[in-house]
Tab-separated table of C-alpha atoms in Angstrom:
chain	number	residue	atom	x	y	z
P	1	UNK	CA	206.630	-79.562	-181.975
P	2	UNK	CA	210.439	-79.981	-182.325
P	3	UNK	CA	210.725	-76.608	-184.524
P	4	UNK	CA	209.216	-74.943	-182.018
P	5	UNK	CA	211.033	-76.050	-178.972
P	6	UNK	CA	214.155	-75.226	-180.904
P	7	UNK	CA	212.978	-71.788	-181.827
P	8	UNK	CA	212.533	-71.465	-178.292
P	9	UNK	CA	215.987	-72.550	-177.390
P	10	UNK	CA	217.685	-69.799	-179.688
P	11	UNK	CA	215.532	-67.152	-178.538
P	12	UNK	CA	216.579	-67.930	-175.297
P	13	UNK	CA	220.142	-68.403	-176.457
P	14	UNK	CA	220.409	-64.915	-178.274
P	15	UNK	CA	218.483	-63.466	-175.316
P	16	UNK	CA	221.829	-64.600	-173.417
P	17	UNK	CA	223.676	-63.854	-175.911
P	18	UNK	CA	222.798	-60.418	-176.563
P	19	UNK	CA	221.513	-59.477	-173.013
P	20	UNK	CA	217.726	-59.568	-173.654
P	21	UNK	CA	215.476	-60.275	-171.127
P	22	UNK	CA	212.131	-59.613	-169.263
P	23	UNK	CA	212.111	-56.094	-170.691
P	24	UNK	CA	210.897	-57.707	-174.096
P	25	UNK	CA	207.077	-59.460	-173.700
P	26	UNK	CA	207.780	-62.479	-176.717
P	27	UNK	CA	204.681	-63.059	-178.731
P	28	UNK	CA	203.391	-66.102	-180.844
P	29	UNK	CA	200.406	-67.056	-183.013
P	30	UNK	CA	198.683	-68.363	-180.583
P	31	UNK	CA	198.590	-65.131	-178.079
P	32	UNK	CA	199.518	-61.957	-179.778
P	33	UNK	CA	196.125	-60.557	-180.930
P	34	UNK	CA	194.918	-61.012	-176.952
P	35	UNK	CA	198.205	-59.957	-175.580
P	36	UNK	CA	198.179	-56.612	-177.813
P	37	UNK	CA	194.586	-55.667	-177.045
P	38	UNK	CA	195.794	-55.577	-173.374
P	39	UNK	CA	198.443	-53.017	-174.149
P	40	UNK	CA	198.173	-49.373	-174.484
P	41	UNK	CA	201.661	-48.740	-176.465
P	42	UNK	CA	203.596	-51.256	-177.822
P	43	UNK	CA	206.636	-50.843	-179.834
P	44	UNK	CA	206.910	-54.317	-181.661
P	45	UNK	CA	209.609	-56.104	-183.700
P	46	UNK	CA	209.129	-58.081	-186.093
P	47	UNK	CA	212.000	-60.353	-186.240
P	48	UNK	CA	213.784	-63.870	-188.068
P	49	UNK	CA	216.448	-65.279	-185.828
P	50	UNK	CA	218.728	-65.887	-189.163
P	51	UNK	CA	218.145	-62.361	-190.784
P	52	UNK	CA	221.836	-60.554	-190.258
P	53	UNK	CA	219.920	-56.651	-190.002
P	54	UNK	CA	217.718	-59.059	-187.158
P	55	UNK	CA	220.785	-60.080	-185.132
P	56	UNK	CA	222.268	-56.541	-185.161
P	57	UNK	CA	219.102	-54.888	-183.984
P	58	UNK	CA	218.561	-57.210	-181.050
P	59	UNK	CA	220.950	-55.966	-178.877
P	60	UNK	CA	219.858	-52.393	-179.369
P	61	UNK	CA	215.978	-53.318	-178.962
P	62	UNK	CA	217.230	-54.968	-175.843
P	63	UNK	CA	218.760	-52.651	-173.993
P	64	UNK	CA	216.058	-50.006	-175.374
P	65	UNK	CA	213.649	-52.074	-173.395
P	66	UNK	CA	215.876	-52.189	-170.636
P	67	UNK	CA	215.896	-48.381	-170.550
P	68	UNK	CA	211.892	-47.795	-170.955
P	69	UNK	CA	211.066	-50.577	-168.247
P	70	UNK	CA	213.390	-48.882	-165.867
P	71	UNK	CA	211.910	-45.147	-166.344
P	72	UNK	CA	208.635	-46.573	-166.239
P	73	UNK	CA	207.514	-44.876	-169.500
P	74	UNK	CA	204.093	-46.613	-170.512
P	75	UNK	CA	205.492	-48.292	-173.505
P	76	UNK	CA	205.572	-52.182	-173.933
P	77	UNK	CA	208.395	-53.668	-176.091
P	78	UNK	CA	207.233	-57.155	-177.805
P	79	UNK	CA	209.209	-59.352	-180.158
P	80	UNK	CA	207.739	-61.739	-182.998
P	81	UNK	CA	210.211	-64.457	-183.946
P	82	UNK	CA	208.658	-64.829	-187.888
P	83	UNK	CA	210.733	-68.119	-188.606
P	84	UNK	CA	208.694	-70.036	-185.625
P	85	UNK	CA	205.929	-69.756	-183.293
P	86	UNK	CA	204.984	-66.076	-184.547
P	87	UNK	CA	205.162	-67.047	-188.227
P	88	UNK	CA	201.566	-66.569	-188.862
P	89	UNK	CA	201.139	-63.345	-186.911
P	90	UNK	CA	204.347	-61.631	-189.755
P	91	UNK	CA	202.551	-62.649	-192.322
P	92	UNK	CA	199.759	-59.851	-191.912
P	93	UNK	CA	202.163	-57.963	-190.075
P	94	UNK	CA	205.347	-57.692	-191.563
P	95	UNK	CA	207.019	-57.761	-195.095
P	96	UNK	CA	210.685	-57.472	-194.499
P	97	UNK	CA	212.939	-58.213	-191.745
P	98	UNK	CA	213.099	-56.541	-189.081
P	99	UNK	CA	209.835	-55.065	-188.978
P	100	UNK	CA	209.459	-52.029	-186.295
P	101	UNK	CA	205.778	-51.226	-185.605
């Protein structure tokens, strides 16, 4: 749908933006009870792309990942973007924004 292609398009805009990249696996609806039962750890944020604590988080969750994936400590970071394609998933998942799990 439109919505989502534009969700898209600012995820990968703040990715730029805020220097987040592969290090971060990004979930939706449609794959994150499959993608999370191949994981062993997983530290997961729960996340609105207009929620101000949301946007100040990202860059720190970003280069957290970063930091993890380059050690090669068995910990997965994933990101939910609640306002689109992972809207569904937050709403068992997660009651304010950001939600760490």
């Amino acid at each position: 749908s439109l919505k989502d292609d534009t969700d898209r398009l600012m995820d990968t805009a703040l990715g730029h933006i805020y220097g987040i990249d592969s290090a971060i696996l990004e979930l939706t609806d449609d794959n994150f009870n499959s993608e999370m039962a191949k994981l062993d750890t997983a530290f997961v944020e729960f996340v609105a792309p207009w929620c101000a604590h949301c946007k100040r988080l990202m860059p720190d969750f970003g280069r957290a990942a970063k930091v993890i994936t380059k050690n090669n400590f068995p910990l997965t970071f994933v990101k939910v973007n609640c306002d689109g394609p992972g809207y569904h998933t937050c709403q068992s998942e997660a009651d304010i924004y950001p939600t760490l799990k």
